[in-house]
mmCIF file of C-alpha atoms in Angstrom:
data_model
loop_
_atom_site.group_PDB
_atom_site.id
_atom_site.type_symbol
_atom_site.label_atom_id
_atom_site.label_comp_id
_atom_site.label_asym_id
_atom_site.label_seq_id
_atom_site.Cartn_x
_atom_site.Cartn_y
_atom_site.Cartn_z
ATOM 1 C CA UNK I 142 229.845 10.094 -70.906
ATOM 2 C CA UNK I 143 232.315 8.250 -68.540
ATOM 3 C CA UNK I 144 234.893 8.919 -66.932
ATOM 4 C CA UNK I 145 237.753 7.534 -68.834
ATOM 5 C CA UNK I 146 236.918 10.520 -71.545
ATOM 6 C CA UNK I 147 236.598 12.940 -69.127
ATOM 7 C CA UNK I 148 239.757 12.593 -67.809
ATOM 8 C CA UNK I 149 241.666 11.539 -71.200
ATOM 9 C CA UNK I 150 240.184 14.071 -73.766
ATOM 10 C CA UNK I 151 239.584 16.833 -70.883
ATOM 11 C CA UNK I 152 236.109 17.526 -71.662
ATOM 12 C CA UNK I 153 234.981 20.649 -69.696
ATOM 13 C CA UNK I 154 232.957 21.081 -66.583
ATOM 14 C CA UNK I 155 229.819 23.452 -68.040
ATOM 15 C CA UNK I 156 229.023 20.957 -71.041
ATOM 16 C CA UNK I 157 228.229 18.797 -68.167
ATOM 17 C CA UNK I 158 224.157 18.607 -67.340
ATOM 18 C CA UNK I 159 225.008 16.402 -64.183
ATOM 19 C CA UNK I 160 227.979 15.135 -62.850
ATOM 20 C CA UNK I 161 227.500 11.481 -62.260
ATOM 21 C CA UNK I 162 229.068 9.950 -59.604
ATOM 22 C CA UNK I 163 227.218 6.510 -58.949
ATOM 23 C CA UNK I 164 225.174 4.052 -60.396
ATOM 24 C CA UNK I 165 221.980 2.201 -59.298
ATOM 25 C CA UNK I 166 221.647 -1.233 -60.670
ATOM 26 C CA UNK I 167 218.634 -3.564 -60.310
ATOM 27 C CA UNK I 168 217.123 -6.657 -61.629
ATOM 28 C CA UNK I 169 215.682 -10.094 -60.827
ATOM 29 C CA UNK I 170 214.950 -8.456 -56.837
ATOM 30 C CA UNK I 171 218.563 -7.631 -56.062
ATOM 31 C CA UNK I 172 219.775 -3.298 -56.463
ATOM 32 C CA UNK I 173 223.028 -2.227 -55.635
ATOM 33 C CA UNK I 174 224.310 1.826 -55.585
ATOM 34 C CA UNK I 175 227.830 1.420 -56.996
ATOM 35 C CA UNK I 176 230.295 4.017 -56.540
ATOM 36 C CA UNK I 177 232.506 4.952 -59.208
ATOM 37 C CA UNK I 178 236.247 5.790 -58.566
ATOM 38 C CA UNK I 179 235.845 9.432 -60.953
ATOM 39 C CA UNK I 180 232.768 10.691 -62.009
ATOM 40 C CA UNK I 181 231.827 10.717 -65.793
ATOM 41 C CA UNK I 182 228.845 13.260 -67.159
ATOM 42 C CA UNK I 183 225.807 13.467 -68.731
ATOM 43 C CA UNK I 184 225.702 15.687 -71.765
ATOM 44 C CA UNK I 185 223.123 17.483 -74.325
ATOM 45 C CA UNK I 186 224.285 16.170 -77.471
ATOM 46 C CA UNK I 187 223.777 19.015 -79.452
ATOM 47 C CA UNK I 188 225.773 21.068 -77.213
ATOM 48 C CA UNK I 189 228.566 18.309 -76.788
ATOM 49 C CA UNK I 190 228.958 17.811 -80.586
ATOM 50 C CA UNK I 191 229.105 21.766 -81.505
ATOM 51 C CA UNK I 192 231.979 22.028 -78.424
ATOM 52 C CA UNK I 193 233.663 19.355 -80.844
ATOM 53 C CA UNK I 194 233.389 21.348 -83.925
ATOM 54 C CA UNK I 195 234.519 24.703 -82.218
ATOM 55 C CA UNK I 196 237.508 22.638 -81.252
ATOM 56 C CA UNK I 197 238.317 21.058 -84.729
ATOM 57 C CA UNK I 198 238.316 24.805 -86.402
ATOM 58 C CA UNK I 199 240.310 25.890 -83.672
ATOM 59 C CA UNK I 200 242.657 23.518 -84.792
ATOM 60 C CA UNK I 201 242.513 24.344 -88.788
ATOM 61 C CA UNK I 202 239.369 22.532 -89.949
ATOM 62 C CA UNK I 203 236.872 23.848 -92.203
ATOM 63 C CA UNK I 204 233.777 22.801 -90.437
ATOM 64 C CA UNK I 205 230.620 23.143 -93.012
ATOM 65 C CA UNK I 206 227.668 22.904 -90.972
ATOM 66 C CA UNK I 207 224.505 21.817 -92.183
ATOM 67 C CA UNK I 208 225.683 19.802 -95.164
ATOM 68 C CA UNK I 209 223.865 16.366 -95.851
ATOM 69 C CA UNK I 210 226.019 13.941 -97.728
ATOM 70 C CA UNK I 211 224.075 12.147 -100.448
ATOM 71 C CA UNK I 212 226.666 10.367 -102.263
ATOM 72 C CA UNK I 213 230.350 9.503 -101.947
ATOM 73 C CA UNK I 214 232.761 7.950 -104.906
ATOM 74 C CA UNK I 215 235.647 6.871 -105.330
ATOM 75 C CA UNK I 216 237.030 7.831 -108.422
ATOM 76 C CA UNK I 217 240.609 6.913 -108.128
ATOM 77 C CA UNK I 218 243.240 6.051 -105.479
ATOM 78 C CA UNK I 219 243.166 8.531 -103.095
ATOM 79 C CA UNK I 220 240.600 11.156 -105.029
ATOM 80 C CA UNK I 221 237.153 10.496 -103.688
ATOM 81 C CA UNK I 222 233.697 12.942 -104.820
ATOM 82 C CA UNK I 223 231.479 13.543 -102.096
ATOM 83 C CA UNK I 224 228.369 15.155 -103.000
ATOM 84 C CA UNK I 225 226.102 16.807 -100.293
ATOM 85 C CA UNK I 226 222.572 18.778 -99.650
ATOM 86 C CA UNK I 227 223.479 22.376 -98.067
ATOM 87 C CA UNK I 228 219.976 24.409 -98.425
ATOM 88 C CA UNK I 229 218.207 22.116 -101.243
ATOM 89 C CA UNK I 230 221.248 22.747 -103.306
ATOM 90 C CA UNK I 231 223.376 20.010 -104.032
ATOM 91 C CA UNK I 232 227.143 20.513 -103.890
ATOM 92 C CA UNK I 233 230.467 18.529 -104.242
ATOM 93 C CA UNK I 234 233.393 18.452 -102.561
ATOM 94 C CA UNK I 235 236.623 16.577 -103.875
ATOM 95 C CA UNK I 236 238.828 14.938 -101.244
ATOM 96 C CA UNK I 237 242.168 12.731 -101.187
ATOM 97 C CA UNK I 238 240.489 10.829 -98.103
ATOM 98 C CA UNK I 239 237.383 10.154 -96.277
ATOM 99 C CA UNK I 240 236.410 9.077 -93.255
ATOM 100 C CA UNK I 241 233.053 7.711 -92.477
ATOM 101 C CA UNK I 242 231.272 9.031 -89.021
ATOM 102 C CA UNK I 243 227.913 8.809 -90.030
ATOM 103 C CA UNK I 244 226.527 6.474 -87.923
ATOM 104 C CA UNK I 245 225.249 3.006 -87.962
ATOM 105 C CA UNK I 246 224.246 2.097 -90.476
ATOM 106 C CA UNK I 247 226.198 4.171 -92.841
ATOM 107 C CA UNK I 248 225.839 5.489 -95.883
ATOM 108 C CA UNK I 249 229.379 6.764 -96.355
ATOM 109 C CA UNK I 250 230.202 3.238 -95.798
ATOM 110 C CA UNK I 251 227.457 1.357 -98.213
ATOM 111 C CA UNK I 252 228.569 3.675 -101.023
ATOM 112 C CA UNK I 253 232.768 2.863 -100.628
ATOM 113 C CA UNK I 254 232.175 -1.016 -100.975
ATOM 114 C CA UNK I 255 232.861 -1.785 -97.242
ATOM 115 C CA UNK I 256 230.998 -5.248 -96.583
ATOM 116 C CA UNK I 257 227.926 -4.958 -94.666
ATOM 117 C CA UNK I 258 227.452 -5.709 -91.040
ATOM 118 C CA UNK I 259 225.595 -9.014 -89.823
ATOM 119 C CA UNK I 260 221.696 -8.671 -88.206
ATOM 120 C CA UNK I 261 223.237 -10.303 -85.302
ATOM 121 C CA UNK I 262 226.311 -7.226 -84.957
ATOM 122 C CA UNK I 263 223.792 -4.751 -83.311
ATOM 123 C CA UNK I 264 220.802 -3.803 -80.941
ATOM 124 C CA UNK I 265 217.336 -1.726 -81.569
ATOM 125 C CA UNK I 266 216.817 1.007 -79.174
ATOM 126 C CA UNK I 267 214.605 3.398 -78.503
ATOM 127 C CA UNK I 268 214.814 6.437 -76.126
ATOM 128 C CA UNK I 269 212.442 8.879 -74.487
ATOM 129 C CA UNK I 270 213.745 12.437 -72.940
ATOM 130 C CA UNK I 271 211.291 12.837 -70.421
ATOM 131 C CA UNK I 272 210.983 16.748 -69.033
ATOM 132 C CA UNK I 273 210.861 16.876 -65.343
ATOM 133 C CA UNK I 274 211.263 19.651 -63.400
ATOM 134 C CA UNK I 275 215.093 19.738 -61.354
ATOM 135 C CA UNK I 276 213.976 19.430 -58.451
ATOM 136 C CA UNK I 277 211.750 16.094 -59.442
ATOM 137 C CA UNK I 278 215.150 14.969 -61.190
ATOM 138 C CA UNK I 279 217.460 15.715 -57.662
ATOM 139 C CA UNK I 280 214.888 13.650 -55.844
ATOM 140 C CA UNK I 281 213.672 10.568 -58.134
ATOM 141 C CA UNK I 282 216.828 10.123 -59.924
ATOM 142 C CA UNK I 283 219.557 12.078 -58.134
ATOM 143 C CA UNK I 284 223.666 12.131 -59.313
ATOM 144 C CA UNK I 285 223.135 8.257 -60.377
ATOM 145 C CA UNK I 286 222.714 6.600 -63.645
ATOM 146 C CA UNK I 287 220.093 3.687 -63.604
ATOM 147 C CA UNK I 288 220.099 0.425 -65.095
ATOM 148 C CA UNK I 289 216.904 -2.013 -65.094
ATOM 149 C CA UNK I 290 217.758 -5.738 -65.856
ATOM 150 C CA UNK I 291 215.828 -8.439 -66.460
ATOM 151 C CA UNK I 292 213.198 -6.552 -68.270
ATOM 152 C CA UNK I 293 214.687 -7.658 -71.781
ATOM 153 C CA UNK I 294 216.981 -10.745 -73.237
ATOM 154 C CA UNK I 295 220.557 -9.975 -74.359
ATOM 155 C CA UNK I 296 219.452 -5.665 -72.870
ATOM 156 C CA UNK I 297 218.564 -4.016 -70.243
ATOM 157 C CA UNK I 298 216.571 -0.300 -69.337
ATOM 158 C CA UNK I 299 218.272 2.721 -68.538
ATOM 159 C CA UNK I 300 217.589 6.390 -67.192
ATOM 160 C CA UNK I 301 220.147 8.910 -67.413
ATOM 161 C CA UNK I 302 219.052 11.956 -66.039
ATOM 162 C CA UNK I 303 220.598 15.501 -66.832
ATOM 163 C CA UNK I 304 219.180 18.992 -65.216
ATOM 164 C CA UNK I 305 216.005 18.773 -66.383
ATOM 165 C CA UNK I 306 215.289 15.704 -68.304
ATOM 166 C CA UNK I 307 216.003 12.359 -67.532
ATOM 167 C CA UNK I 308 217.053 10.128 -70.904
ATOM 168 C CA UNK I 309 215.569 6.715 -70.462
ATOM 169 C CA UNK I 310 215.454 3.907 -73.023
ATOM 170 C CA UNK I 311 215.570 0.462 -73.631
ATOM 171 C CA UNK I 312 217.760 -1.724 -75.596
ATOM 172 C CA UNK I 313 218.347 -5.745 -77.012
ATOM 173 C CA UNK I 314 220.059 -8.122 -79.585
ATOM 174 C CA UNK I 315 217.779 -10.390 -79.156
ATOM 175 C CA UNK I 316 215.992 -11.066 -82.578
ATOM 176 C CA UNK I 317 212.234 -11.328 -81.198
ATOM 177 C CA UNK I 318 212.595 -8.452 -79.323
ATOM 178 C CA UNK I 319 211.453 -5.602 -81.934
ATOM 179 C CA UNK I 320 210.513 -2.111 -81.367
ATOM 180 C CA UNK I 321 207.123 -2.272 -80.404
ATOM 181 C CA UNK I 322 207.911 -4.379 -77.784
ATOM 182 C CA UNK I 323 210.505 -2.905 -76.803
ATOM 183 C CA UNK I 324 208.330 0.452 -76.405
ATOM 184 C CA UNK I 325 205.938 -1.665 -74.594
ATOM 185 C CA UNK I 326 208.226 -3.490 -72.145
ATOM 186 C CA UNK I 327 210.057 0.668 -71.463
ATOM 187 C CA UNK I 328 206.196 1.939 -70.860
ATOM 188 C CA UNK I 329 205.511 -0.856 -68.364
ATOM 189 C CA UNK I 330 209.253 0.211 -66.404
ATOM 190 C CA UNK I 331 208.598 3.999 -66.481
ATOM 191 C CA UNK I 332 204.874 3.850 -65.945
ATOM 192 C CA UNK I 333 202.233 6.186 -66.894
ATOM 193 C CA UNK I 334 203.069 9.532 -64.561
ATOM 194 C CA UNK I 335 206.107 10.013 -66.829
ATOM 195 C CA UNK I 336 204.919 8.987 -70.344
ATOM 196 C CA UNK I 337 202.992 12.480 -70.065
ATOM 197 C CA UNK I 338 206.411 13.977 -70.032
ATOM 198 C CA UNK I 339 207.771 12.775 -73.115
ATOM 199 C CA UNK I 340 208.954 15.347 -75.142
ATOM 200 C CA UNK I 341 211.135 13.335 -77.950
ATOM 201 C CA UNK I 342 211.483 10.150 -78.887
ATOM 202 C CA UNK I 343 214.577 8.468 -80.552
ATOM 203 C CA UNK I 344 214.875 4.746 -82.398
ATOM 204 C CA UNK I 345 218.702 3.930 -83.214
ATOM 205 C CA UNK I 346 220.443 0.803 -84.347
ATOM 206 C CA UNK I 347 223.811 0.089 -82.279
ATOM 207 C CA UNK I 348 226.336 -1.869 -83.299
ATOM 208 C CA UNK I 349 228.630 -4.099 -80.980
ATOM 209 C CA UNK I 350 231.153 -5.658 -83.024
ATOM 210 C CA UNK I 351 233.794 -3.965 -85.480
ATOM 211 C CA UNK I 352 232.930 -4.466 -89.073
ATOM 212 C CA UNK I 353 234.971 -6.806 -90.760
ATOM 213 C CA UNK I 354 237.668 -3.909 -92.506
ATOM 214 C CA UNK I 355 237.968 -0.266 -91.196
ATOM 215 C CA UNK I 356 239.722 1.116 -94.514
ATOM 216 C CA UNK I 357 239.699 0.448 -98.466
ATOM 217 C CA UNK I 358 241.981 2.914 -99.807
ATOM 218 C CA UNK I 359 242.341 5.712 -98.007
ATOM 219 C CA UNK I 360 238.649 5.688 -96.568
ATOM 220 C CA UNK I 361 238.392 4.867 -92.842
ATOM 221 C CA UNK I 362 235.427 4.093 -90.499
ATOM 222 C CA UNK I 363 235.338 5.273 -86.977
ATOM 223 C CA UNK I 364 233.173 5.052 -83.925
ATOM 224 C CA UNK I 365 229.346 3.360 -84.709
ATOM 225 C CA UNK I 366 230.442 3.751 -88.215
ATOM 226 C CA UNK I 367 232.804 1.122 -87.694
ATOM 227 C CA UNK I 368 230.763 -1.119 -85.014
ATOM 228 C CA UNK I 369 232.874 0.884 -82.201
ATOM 229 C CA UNK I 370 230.302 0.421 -79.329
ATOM 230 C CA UNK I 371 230.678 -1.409 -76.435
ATOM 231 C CA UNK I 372 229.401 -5.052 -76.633
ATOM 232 C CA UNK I 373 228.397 -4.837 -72.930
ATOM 233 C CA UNK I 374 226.765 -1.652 -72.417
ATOM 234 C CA UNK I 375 226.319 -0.454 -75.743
ATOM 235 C CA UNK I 376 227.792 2.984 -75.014
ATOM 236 C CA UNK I 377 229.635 4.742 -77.912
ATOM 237 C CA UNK I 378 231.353 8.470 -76.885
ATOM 238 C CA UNK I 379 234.623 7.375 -75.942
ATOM 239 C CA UNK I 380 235.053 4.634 -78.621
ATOM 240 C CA UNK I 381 234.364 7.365 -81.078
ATOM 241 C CA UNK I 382 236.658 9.343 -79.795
ATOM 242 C CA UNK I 383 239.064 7.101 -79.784
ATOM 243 C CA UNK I 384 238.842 6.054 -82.922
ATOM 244 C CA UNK I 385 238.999 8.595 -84.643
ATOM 245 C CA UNK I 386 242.238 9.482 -83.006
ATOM 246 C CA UNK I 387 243.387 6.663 -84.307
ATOM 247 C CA UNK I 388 242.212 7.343 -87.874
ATOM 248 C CA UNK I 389 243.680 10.926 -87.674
ATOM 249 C CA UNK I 390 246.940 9.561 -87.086
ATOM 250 C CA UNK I 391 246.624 7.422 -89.625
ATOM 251 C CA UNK I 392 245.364 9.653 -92.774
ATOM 252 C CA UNK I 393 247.744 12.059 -92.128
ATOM 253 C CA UNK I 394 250.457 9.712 -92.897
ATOM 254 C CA UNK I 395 248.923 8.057 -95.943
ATOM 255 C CA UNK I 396 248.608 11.617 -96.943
ATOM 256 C CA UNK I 397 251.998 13.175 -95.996
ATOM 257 C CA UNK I 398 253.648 9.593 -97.649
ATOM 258 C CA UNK I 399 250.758 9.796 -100.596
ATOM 259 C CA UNK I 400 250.454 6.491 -100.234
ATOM 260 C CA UNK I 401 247.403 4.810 -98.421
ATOM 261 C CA UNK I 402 249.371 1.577 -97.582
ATOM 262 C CA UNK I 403 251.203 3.937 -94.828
ATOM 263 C CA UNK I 404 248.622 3.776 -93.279
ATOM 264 C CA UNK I 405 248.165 0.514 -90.417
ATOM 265 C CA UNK I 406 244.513 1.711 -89.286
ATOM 266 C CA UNK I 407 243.560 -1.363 -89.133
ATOM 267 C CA UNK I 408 246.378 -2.819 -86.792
ATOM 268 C CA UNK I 409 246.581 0.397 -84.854
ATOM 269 C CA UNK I 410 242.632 -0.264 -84.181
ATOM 270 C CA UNK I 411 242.976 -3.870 -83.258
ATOM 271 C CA UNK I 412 245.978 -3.185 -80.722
ATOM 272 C CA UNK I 413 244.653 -0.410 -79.547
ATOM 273 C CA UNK I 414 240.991 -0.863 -79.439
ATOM 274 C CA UNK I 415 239.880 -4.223 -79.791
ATOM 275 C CA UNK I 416 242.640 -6.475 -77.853
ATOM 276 C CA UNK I 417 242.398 -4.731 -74.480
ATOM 277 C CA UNK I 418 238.818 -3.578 -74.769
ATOM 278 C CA UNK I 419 236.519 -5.537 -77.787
ATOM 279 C CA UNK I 420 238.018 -8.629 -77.156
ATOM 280 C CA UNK I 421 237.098 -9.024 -73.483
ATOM 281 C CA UNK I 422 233.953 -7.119 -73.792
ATOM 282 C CA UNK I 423 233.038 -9.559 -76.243
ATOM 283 C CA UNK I 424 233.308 -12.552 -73.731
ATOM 284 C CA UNK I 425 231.724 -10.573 -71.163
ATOM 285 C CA UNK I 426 228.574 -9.822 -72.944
ATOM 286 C CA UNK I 427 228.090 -13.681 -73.934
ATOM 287 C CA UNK I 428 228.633 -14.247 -70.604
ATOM 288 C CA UNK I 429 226.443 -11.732 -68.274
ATOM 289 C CA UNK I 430 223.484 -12.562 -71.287
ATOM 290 C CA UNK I 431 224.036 -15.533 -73.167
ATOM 291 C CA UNK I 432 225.206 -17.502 -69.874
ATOM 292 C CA UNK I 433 222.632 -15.700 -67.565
ATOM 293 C CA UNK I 434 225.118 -14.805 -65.251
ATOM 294 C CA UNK I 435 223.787 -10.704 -65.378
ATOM 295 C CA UNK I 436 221.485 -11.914 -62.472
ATOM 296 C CA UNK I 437 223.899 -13.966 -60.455
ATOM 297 C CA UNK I 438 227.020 -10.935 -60.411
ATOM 298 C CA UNK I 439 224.615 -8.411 -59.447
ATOM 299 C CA UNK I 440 222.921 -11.312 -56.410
ATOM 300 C CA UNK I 441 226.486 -11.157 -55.905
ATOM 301 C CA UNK I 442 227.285 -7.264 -56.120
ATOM 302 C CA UNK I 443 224.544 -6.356 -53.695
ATOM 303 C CA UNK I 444 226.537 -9.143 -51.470
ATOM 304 C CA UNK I 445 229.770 -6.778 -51.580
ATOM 305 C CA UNK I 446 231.404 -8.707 -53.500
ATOM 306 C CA UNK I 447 234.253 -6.519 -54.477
ATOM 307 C CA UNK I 448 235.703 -8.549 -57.648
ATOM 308 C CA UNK I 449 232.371 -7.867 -58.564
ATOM 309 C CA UNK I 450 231.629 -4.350 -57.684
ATOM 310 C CA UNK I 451 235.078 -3.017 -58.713
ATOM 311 C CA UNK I 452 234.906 -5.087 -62.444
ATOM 312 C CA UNK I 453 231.600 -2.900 -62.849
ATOM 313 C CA UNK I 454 233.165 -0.017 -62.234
ATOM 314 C CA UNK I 455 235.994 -0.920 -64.500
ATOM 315 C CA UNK I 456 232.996 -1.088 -67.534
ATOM 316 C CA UNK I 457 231.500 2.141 -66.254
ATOM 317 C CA UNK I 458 234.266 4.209 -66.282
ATOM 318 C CA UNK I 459 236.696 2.400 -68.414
ATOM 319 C CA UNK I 460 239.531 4.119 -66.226
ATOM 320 C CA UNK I 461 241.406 0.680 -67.263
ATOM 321 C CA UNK I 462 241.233 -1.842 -69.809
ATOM 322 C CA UNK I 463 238.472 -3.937 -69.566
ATOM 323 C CA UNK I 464 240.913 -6.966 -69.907
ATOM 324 C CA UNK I 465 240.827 -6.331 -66.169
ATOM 325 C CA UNK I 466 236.983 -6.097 -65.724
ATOM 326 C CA UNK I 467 236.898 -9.874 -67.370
ATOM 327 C CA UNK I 468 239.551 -11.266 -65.085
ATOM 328 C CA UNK I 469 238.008 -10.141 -61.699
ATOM 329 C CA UNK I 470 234.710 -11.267 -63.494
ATOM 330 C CA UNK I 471 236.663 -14.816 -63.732
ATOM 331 C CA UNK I 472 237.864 -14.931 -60.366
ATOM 332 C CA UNK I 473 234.348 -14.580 -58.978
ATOM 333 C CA UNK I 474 233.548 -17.394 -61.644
ATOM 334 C CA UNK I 475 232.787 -20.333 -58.890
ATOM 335 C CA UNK I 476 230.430 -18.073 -57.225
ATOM 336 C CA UNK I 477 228.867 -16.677 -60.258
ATOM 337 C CA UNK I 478 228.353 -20.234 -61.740
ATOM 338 C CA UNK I 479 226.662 -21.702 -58.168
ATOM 339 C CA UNK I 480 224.560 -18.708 -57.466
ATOM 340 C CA UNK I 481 221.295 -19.679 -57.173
#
């Protein structure tokens, strides 16, 4: 979770498993340990998401837990049926608005009529929670995310670690690069020692590009839902969050008016989201894998170079827009481009 949600949405200390407060990047022969201005957290999802729902009833929402929605219609403007598993029994629900937060990809989404996403608009993943004891975790892994480059095209390796487990995956767009592979290629980084420690093991589909419309009527999209993940790291929290802030403020006036054109979800998103964040992350990720220059900025960041080292901080914290991120990436552009 970084830093920029955090601070913004004043998430609290306990949910935290670790406070992180650095990040180890290597790759290629070159590591760096990058401080970060403000320290972001890892979290148990489980126990992050039900913090969520305590805080949505607290603020007048009927939260129905354990519901699996099988279908969703539309059966006129602004009346929608959803119909949902609770128990084996089937149930429905009628609704003025929806707004899809399934996940990627989404079936809330496929049964509105929104237009579906590209092949090329996301990454395969897959994730191992690996139980340690904390002590192992303090010492191998410490308050420090950890990203592995060059072990993937268009991706990189990660471990997160929290108390007592340490989340570590692998990720890439990059069409030949399937699961198995993938699995293979996270093996080799982790080694043997701590494949005997897996306890779970996740597959997910990320997206890193906003679908091509966020509302028909008065259904909306947010977070993966919507392709809200970052293009460059692929991390999701804080765009979901943010989005469906957005969203909120936007159904409640197409309700209140009874009219979904009130609603500018779409604009809103674009201003908000996509120009100072999307739209430079987009570059960025072309950039640091399509151009190769991942391996030259961090030859550079273990240099200390700071337009370097302070525009990956920007992207780990996102404590400002990553407009800013891009244009100290640009400054360091001669350097970048020469690097051997």
């Amino acid at each position: 979770m970084q830093a920029v949600e955090v601070e913004e949405y004043r998430v609290p200390r306990e949910l935290a498993e670790r406070v992180i407060g650095a990040a180890h990047i290597e790759g290629w022969g070159h590591s760096v340990d990058i401080k970060v201005r403000k320290p972001g957290y890892t979290v148990v999802r489980g126990r992050y998401d039900s913090w969520l729902a305590s805080k949505a009833a607290e603020a007048g929402a009927e939260v129905r837990e354990h519901h699996r929605v099988v279908d969703v219609k539309r059966l006129e403007p602004m009346h929608y049926r959803v119909k949902a598993k609770h128990k084996g029994e089937l149930r429905e629900l009628d609704c003025r608005a929806v707004v899809g937060a399934d996940g990627f990809p989404s079936l809330v989404a496929s049964k509105l009529g929104f237009p579906k996403p590209s092949t090329k608009d996301f990454a395969a993943s897959i994730q191992y929670h690996i139980q340690l004891t904390e002590e192992q975790v303090d010492s191998e892994y410490g308050d420090r995310v950890h990203f592995y480059f060059g072990v993937v095209k268009w991706g990189y390796a990660w471990a997160f670690p929290k108390r007592t487990q340490v989340a570590a995956g692998i990720l890439s767009v990059a069409s030949e690069e399937r699961l198995q592979s993938l699995k293979a290629k996270l093996d080799g980084v982790l080694g043997l020692e701590k494949l005997r420690n897996v306890v779970r093991v996740e597959k997910h589909l990320i997206p890193h590009r906003l679908r091509p419309r966020l509302q028909l009527d008065c259904a909306l999209l947010v977070g993966d839902t919507a392709g809200a993940a970052n293009p460059v790291h692929w991390g999701g929290i804080w765009h979901a969050r943010k989005t469906a802030e957005v969203a909120a403020r936007n159904v409640a006036r197409a309700l209140e008016q009874e009219n979904p054109a009130a609603s500018a979800y779409e604009h809103e998103m674009r201003r908000e989201v996509y120009a100072p964040y999307f739209r430079y992350d987009l570059v960025m990720q072309k950039m640091m894998y399509g151009m190769g220059l991942m391996r030259r900025a961090l030859a550079l960041a273990a240099e200390g170079n700071m337009d370097v080292i302070e525009a990956i901080d920007i992207l780990l914290t996102s404590l400002e827009p990553h407009s800013k991120a891009f244009w100290k990436l640009l400054k360091a552009a001669p350097r970048l481009l020469l690097k051997a």
